[in-house]
XYZ file of N, CA and C in Angstrom:
756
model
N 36.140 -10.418 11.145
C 34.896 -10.091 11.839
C 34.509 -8.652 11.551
N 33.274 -8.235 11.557
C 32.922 -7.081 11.454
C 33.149 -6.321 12.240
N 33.649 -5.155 12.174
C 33.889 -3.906 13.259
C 32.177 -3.418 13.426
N 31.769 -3.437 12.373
C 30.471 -2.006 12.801
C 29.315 -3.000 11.975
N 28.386 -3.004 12.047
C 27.115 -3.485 12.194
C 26.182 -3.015 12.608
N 24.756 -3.287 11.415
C 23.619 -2.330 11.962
C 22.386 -3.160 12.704
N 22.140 -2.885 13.572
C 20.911 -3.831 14.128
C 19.537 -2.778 14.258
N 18.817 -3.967 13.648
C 17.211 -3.010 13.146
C 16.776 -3.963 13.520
N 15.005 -3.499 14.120
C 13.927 -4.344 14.421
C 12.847 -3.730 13.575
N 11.618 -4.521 13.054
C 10.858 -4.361 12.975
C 9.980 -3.791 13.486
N 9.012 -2.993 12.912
C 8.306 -1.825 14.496
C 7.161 -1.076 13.545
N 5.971 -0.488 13.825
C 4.905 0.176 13.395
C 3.872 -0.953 13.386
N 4.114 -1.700 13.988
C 2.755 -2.924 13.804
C 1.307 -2.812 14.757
N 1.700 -1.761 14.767
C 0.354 -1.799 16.093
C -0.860 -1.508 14.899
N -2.389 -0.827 15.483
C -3.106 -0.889 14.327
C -4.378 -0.362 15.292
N -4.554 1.094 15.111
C -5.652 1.233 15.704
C -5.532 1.203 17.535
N -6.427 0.650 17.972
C -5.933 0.702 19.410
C -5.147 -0.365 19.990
N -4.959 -1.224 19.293
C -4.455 -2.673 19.154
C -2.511 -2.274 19.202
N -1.656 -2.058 20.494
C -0.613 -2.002 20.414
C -0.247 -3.628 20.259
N 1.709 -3.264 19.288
C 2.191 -4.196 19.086
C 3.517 -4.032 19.685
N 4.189 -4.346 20.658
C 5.464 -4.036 20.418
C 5.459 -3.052 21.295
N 6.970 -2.116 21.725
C 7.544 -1.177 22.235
C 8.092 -0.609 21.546
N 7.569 0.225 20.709
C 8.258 0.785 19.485
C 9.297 1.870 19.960
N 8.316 3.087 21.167
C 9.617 4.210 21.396
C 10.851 3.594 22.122
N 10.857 2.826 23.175
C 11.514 1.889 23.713
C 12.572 1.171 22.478
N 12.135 0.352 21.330
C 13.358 -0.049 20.449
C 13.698 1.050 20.166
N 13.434 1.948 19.662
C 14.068 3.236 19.055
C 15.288 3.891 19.689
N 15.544 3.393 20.739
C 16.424 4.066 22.099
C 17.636 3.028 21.641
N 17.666 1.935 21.074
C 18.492 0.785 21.057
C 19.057 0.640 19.528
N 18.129 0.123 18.702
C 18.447 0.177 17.424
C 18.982 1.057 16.905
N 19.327 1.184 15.142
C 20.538 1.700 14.431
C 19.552 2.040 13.079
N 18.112 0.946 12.749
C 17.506 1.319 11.809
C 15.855 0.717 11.813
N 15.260 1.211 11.543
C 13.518 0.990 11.913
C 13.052 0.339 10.883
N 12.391 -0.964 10.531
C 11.357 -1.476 9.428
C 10.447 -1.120 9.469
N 9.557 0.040 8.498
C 8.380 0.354 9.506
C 6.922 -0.295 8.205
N 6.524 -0.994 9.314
C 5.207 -1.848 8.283
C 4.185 -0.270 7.970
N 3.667 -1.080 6.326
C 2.734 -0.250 5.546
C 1.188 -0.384 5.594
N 1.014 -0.827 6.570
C -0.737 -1.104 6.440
C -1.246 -2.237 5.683
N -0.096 -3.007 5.303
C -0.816 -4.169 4.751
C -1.704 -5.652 5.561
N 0.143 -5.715 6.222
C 0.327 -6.787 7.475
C -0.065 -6.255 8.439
N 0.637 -5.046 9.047
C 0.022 -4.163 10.400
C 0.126 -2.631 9.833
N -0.058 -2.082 11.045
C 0.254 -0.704 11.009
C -0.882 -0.025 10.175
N -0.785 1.183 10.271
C -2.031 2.450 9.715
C -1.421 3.886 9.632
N -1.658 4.349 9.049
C -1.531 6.182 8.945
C -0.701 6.640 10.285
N -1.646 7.072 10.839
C -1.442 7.054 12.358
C 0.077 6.400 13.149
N 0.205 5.035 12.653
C 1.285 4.624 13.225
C 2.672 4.689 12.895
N 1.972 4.712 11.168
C 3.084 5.121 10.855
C 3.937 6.812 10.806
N 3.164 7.283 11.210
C 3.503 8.903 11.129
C 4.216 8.976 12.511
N 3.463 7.861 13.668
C 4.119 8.012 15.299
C 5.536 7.447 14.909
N 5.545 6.223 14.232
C 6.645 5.943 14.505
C 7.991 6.384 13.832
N 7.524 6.726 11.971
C 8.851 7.728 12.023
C 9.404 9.139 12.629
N 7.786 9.495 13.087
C 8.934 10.903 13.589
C 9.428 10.721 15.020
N 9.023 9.247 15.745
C 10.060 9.045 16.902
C 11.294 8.388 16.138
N 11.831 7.905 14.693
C 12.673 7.551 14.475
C 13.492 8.294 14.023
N 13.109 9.575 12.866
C 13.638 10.825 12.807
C 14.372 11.334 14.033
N 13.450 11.140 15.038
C 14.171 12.243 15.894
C 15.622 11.694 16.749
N 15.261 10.303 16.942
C 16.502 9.624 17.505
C 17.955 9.300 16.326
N 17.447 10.506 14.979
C 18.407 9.624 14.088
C 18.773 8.042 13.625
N 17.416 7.565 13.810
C 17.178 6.324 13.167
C 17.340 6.219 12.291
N 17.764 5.170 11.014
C 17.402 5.131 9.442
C 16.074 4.171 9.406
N 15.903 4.876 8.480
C 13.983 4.669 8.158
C 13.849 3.505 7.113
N 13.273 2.238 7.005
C 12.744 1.437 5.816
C 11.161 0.988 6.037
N 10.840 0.849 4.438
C 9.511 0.123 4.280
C 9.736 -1.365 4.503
N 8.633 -1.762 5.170
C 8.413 -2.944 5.155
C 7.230 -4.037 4.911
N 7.119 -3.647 3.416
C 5.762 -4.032 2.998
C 5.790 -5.741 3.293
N 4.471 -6.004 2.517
C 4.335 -7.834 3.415
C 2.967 -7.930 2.692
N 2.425 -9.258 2.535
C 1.011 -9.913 2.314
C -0.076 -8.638 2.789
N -1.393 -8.110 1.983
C -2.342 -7.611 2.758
C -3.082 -8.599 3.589
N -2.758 -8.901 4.903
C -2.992 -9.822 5.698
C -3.455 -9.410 7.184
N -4.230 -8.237 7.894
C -3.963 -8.193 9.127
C -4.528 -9.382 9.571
N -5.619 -9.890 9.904
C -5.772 -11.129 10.206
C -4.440 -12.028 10.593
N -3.917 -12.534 10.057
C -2.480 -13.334 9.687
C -1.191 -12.275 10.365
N -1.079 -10.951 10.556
C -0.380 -10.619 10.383
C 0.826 -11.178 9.481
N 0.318 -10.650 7.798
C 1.107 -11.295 7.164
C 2.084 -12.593 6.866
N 1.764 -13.553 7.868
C 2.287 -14.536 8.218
C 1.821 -15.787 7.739
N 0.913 -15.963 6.314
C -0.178 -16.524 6.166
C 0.788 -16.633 4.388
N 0.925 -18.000 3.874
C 1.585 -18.098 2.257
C 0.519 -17.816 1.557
N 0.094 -16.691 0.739
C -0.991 -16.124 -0.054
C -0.603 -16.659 -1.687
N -1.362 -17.746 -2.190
C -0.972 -17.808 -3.309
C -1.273 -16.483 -4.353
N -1.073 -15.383 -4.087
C -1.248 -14.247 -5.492
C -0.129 -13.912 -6.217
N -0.651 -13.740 -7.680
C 0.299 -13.720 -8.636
C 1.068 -12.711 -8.391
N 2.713 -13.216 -9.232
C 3.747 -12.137 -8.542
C 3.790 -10.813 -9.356
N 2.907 -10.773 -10.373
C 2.654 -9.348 -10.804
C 1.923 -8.646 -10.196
N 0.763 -9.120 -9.187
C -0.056 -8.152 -7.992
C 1.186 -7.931 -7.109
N 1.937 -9.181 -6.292
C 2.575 -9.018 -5.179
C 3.886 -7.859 -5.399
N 4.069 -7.758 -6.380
C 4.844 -6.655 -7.431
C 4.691 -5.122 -6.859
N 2.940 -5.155 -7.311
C 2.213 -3.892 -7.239
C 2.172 -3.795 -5.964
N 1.815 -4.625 -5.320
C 1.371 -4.316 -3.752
C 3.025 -3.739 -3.079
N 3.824 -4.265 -3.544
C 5.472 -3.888 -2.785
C 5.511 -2.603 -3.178
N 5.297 -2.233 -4.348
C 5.455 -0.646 -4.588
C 4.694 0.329 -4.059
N 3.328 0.031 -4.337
C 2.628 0.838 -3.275
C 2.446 1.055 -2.014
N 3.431 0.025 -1.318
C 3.416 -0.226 0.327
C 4.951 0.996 0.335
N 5.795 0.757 -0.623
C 6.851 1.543 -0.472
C 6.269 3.417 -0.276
N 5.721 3.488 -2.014
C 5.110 4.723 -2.287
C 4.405 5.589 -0.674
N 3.829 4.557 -0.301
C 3.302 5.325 1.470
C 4.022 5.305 2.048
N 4.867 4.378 2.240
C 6.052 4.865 3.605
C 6.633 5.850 3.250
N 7.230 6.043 1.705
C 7.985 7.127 1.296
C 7.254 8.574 1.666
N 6.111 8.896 1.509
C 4.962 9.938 1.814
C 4.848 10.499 3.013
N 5.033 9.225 4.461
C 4.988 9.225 5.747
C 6.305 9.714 6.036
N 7.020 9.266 5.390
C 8.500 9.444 5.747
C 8.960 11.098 5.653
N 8.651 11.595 4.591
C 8.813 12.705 3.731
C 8.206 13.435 4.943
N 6.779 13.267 4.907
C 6.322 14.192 6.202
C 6.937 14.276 7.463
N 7.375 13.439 7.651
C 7.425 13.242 9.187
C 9.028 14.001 9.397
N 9.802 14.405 8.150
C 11.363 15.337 7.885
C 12.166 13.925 7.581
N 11.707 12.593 7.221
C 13.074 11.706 6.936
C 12.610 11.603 5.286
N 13.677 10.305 4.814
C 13.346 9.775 4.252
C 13.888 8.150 4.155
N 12.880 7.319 3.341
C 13.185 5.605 3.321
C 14.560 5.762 2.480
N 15.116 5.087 3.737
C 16.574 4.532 2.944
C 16.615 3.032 2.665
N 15.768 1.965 2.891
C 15.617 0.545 2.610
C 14.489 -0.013 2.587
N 14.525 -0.936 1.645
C 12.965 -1.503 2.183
C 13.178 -3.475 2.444
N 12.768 -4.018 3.352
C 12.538 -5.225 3.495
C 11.531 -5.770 3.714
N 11.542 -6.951 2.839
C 9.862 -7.815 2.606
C 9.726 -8.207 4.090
N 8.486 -8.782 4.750
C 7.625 -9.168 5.412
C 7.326 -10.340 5.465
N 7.865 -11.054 6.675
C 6.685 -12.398 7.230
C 6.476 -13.630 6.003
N 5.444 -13.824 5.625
C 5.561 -15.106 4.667
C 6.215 -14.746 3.472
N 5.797 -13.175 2.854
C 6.727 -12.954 1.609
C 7.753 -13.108 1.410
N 8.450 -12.703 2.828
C 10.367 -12.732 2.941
C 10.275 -14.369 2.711
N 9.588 -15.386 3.279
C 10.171 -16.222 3.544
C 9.891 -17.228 2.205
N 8.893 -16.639 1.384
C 8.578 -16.898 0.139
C 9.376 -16.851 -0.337
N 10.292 -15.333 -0.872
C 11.355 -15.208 -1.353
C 12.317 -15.526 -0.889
N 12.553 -15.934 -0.419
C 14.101 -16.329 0.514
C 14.309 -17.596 -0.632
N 13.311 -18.444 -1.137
C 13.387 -19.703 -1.345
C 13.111 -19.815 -2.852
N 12.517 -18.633 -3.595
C 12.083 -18.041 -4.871
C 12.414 -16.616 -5.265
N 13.867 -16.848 -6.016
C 14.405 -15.863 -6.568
C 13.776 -15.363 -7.768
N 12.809 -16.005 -8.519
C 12.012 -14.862 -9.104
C 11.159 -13.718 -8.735
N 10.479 -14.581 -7.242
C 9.516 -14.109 -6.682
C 10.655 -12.441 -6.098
N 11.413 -12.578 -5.541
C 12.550 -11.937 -5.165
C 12.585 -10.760 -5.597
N 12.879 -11.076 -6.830
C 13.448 -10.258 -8.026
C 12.498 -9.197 -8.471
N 11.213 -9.956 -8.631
C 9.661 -8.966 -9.011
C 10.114 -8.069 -8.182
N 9.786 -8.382 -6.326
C 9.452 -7.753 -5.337
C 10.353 -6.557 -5.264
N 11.731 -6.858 -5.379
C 12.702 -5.510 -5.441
C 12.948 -5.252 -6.856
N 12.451 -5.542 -7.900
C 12.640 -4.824 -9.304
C 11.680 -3.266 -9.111
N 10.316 -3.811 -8.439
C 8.992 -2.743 -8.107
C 9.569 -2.067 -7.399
N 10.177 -2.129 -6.191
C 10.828 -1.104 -5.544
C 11.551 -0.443 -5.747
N 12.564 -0.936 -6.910
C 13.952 0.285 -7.610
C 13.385 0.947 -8.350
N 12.723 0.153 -9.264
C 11.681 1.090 -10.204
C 10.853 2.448 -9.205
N 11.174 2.425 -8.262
C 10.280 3.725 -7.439
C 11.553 4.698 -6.987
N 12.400 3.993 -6.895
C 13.770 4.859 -5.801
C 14.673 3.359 -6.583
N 15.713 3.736 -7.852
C 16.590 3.132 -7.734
C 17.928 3.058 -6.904
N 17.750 4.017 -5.650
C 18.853 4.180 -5.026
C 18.574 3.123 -3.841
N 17.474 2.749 -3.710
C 16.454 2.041 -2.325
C 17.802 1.115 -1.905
N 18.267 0.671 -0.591
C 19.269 -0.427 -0.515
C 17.875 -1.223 0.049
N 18.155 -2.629 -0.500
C 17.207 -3.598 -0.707
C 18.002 -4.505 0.452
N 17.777 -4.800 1.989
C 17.883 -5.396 2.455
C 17.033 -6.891 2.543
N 18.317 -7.888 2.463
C 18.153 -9.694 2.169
C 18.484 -10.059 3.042
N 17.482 -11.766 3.331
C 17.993 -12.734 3.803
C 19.425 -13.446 3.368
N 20.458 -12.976 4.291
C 21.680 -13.611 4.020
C 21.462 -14.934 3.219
N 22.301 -15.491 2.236
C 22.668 -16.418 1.612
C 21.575 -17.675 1.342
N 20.178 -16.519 0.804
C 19.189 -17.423 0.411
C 18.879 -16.640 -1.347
N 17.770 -17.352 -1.496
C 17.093 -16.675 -2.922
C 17.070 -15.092 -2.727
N 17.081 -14.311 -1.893
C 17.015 -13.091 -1.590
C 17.699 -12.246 -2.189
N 19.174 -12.515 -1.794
C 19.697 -12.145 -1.715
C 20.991 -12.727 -3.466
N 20.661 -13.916 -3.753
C 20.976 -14.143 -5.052
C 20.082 -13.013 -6.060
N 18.853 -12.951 -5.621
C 17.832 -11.673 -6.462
C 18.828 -10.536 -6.446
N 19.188 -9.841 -5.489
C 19.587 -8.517 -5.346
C 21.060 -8.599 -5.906
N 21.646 -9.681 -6.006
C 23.149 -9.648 -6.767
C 22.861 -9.466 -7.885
N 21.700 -10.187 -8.886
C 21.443 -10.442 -10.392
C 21.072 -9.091 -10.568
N 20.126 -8.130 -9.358
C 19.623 -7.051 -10.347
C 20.674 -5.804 -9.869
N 22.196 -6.117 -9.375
C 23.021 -5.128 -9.252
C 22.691 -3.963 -8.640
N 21.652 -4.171 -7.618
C 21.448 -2.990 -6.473
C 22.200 -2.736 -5.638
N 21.916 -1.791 -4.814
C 22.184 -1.854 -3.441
C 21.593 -2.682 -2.588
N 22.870 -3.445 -1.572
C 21.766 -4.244 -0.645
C 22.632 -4.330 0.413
N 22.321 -5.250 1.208
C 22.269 -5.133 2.919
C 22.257 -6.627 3.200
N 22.902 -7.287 3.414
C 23.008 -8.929 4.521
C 22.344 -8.940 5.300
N 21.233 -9.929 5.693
C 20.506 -9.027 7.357
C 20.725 -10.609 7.960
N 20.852 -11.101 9.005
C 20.706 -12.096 10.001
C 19.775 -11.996 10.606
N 18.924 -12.799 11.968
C 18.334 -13.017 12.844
C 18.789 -12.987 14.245
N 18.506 -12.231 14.929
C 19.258 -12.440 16.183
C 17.976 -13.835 16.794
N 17.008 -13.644 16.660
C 15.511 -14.036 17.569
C 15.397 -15.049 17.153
N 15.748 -15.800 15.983
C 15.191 -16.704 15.435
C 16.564 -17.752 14.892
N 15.837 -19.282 15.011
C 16.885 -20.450 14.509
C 16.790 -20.643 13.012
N 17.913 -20.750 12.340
C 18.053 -21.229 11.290
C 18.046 -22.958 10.708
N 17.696 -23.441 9.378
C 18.063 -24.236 8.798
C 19.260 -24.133 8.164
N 19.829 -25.513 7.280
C 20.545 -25.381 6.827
C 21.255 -24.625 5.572
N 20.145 -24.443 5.224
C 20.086 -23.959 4.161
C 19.437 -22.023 4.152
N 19.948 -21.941 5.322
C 19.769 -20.473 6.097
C 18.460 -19.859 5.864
N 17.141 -20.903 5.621
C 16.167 -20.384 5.854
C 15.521 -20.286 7.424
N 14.892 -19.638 7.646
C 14.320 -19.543 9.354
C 13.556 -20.695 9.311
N 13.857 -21.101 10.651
C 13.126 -22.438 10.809
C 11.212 -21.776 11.308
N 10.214 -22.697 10.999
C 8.981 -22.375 10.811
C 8.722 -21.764 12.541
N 8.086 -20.583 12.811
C 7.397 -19.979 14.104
C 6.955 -21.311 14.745
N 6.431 -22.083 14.689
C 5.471 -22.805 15.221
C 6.079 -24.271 15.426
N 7.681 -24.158 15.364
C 8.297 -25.245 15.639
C 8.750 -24.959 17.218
N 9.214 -26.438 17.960
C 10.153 -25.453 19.100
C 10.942 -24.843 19.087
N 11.475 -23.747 19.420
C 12.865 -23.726 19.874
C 13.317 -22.403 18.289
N 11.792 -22.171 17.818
C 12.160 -21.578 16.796
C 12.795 -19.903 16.491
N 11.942 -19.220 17.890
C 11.838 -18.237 18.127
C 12.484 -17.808 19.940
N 13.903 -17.157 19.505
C 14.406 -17.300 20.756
C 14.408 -16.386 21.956
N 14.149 -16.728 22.334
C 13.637 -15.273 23.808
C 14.937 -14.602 24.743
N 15.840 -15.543 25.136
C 16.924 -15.085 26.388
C 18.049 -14.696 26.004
N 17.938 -13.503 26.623
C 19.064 -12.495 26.122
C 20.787 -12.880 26.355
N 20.489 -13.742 26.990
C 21.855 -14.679 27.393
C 22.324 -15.514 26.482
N 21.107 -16.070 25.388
C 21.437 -16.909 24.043
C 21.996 -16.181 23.140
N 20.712 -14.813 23.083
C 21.244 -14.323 21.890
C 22.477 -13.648 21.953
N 23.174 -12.483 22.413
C 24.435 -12.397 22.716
C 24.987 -12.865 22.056
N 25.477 -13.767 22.814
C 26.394 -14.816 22.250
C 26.678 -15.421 21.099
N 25.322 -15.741 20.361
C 25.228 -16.511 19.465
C 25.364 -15.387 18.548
N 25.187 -14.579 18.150
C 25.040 -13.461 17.526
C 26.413 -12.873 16.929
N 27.392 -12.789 18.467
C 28.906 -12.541 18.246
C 29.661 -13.312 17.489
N 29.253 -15.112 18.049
C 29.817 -15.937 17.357
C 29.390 -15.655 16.072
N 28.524 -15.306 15.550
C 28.606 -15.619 14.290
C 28.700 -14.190 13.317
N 29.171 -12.849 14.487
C 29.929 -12.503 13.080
C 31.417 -12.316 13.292
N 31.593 -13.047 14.299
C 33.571 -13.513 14.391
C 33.880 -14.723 13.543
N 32.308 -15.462 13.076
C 32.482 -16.644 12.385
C 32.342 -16.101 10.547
N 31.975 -14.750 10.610
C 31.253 -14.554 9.029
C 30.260 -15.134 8.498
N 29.412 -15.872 9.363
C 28.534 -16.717 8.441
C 27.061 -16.925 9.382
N 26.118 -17.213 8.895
C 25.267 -17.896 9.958
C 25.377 -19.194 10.553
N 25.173 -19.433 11.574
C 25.440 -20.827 12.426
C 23.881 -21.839 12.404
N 23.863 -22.575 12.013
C 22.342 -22.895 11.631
C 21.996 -23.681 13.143
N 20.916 -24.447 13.202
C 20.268 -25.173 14.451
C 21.046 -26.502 14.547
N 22.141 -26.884 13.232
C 23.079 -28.047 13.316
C 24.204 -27.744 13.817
N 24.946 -26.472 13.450
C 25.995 -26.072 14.355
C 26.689 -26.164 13.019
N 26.344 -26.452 11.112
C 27.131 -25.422 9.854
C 26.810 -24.626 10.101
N 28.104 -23.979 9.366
C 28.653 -22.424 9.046
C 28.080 -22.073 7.287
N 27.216 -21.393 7.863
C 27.132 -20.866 6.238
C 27.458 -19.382 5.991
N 28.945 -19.271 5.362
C 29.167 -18.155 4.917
C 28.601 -16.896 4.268
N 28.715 -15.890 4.857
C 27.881 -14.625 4.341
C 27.964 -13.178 4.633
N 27.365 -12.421 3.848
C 27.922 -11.009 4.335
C 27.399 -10.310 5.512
N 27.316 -10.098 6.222
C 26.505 -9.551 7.262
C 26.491 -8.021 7.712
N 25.296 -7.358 7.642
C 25.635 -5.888 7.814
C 24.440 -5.724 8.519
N 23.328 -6.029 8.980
C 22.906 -6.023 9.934
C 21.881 -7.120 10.709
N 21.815 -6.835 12.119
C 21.293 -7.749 12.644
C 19.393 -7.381 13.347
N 18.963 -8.268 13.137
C 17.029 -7.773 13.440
C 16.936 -8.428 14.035
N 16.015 -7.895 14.775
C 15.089 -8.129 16.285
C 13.385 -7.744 15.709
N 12.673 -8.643 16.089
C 11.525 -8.834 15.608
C 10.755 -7.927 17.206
N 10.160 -6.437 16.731
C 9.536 -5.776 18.224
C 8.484 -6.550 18.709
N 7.558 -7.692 17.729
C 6.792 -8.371 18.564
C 6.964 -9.133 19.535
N 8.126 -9.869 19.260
C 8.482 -10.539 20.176
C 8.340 -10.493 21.637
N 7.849 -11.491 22.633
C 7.752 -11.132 24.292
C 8.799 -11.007 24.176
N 9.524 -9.903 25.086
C 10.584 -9.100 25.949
C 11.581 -9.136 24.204
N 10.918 -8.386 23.336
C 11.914 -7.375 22.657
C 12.913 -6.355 23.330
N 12.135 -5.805 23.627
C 13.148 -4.619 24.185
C 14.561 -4.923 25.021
N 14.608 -6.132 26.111
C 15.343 -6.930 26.462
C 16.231 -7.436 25.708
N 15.773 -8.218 24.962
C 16.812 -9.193 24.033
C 17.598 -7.832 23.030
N 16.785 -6.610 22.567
C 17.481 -5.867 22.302
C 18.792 -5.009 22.984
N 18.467 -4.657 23.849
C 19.524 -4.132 25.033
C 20.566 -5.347 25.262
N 19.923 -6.421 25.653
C 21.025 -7.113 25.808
C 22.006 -7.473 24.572
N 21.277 -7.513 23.699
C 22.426 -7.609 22.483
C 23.496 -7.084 22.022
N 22.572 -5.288 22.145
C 23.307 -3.867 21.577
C 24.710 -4.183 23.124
N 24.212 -4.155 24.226
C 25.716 -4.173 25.164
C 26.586 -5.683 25.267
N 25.612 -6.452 24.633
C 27.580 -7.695 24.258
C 28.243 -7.311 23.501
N 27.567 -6.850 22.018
C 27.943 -6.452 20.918
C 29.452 -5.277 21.419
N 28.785 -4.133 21.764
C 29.241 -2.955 22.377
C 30.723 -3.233 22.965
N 30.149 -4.250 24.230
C 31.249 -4.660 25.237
C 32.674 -5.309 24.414
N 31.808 -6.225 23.177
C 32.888 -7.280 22.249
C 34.337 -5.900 20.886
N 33.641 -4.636 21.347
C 34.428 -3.982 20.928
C 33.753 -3.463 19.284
N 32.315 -4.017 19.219
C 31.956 -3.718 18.010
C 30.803 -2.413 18.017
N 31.198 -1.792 16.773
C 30.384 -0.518 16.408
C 28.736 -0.835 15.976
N 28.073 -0.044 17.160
C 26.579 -0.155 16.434
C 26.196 1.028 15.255
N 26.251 0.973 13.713
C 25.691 1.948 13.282
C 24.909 1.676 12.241
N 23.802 2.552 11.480
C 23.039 2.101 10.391
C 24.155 1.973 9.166
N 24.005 0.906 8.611
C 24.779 0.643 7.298
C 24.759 1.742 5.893
């Protein structure tokens, strides 16, 4: 089982006056920040609020580019070719890196977004484009993957740095893709589930899918989605089972 483990949420999605999330609130909990580029959510503005509240708590900082989608909040399968979706990952990086820089940090990871991740999870070429564009900017970038999907086969072939990430919030298939938002039972709310389920499965090494297989995998950190109703909750409650179970919260 893992001693130390990093748990990151997603966060900068707000947009204008339009809040998303409890961003200073996760920041108090988490180990590392995804912070969206203005594609899916987020703006200038938000993103400048939210790394220098992540700077200051000693957060580690990543891009988290995604579909140009606010509408959708990126959540929308965009058929565009993977030589734009290429360009668009780099230049979503290139600004966070800018925001970051200003704000006294800098991006230590970047992870895809919403339909892209889940695009790639399942299309290791698509994968491969997406974090080839990003090393090509910062070959040091650790390229955090969907555990033991196309993702993460991408990031073995192109011999990067990378990162295992799990779901605390969300049910898996068998085949350790996230089961679709808009199913039941897809997106999990009570901090009493997650816990638990969470521990079990990195005393198990693997993800535990919605059948109750074990699919073996590396795991180095765990995400919490800040949109989520009662993020901040399911976060706290996690960070103190985790805590209580004798395990280290730190950024990877």
């Amino acid at each position: 089982m893992a001693l130390k483990v990093d748990l990151n949420a997603d966060m900068g999605e707000s947009f204008g006056p339009w809040t998303m999330g409890d961003d200073a609130a996760l920041l108090d909990i988490v180990t590392s920040a995804n912070v969206a580029c203005g594609f899916h959510a987020g703006d200038p503005d938000v993103m400048d609020r939210t790394m220098r509240q992540a700077v200051a708590r000693g957060v580690g900082l990543g891009a988290h580019p995604g579909f140009a989608d606010l509408k959708g909040f990126g959540r929308r399968n965009l058929p565009i070719p993977t030589e734009e979706v290429a360009n668009a990952v780099a230049y979503q990086l290139g600004a966070a890196q800018a925001m970051a820089r200003r704000a006294g940090g800098r991006i230590r990871h970047l992870k895809l977004h919403g339909a892209l991740a889940n695009m790639a999870s399942v299309d290791a070429g698509l994968a491969k484009a997406c974090y080839q564009a990003a090393l090509d900017v910062d070959p040091d970038l650790v390229i955090m993957v969907l555990a033991a999907t196309a993702q993460e086969s991408a990031a073995r072939e192109l011999g990067c740095h990378w990162a295992g990430e799990i779901f605390a919030d969300r049910a898996y298939h068998d085949d350790a893709t996230l089961v679709d938002r808009r199913l039941p039972g897809a997106v999990l709310h009570d901090p009493a589930v997650v816990g638990p389920r969470i521990l079990a499965m990195l005393q198990a090494g693997a993800i535990i899918a919605d059948s109750g297989k074990h699919l073996p995998c590396r795991i180095d950190t765990i995400c919490l989605h800040g949109d989520t109703p009662g993020a901040v909750a399911i976060a706290r409650g996690l960070r103190d089972h985790l805590t209580q179970a004798g395990i280290t919260l730190a950024a990877f």
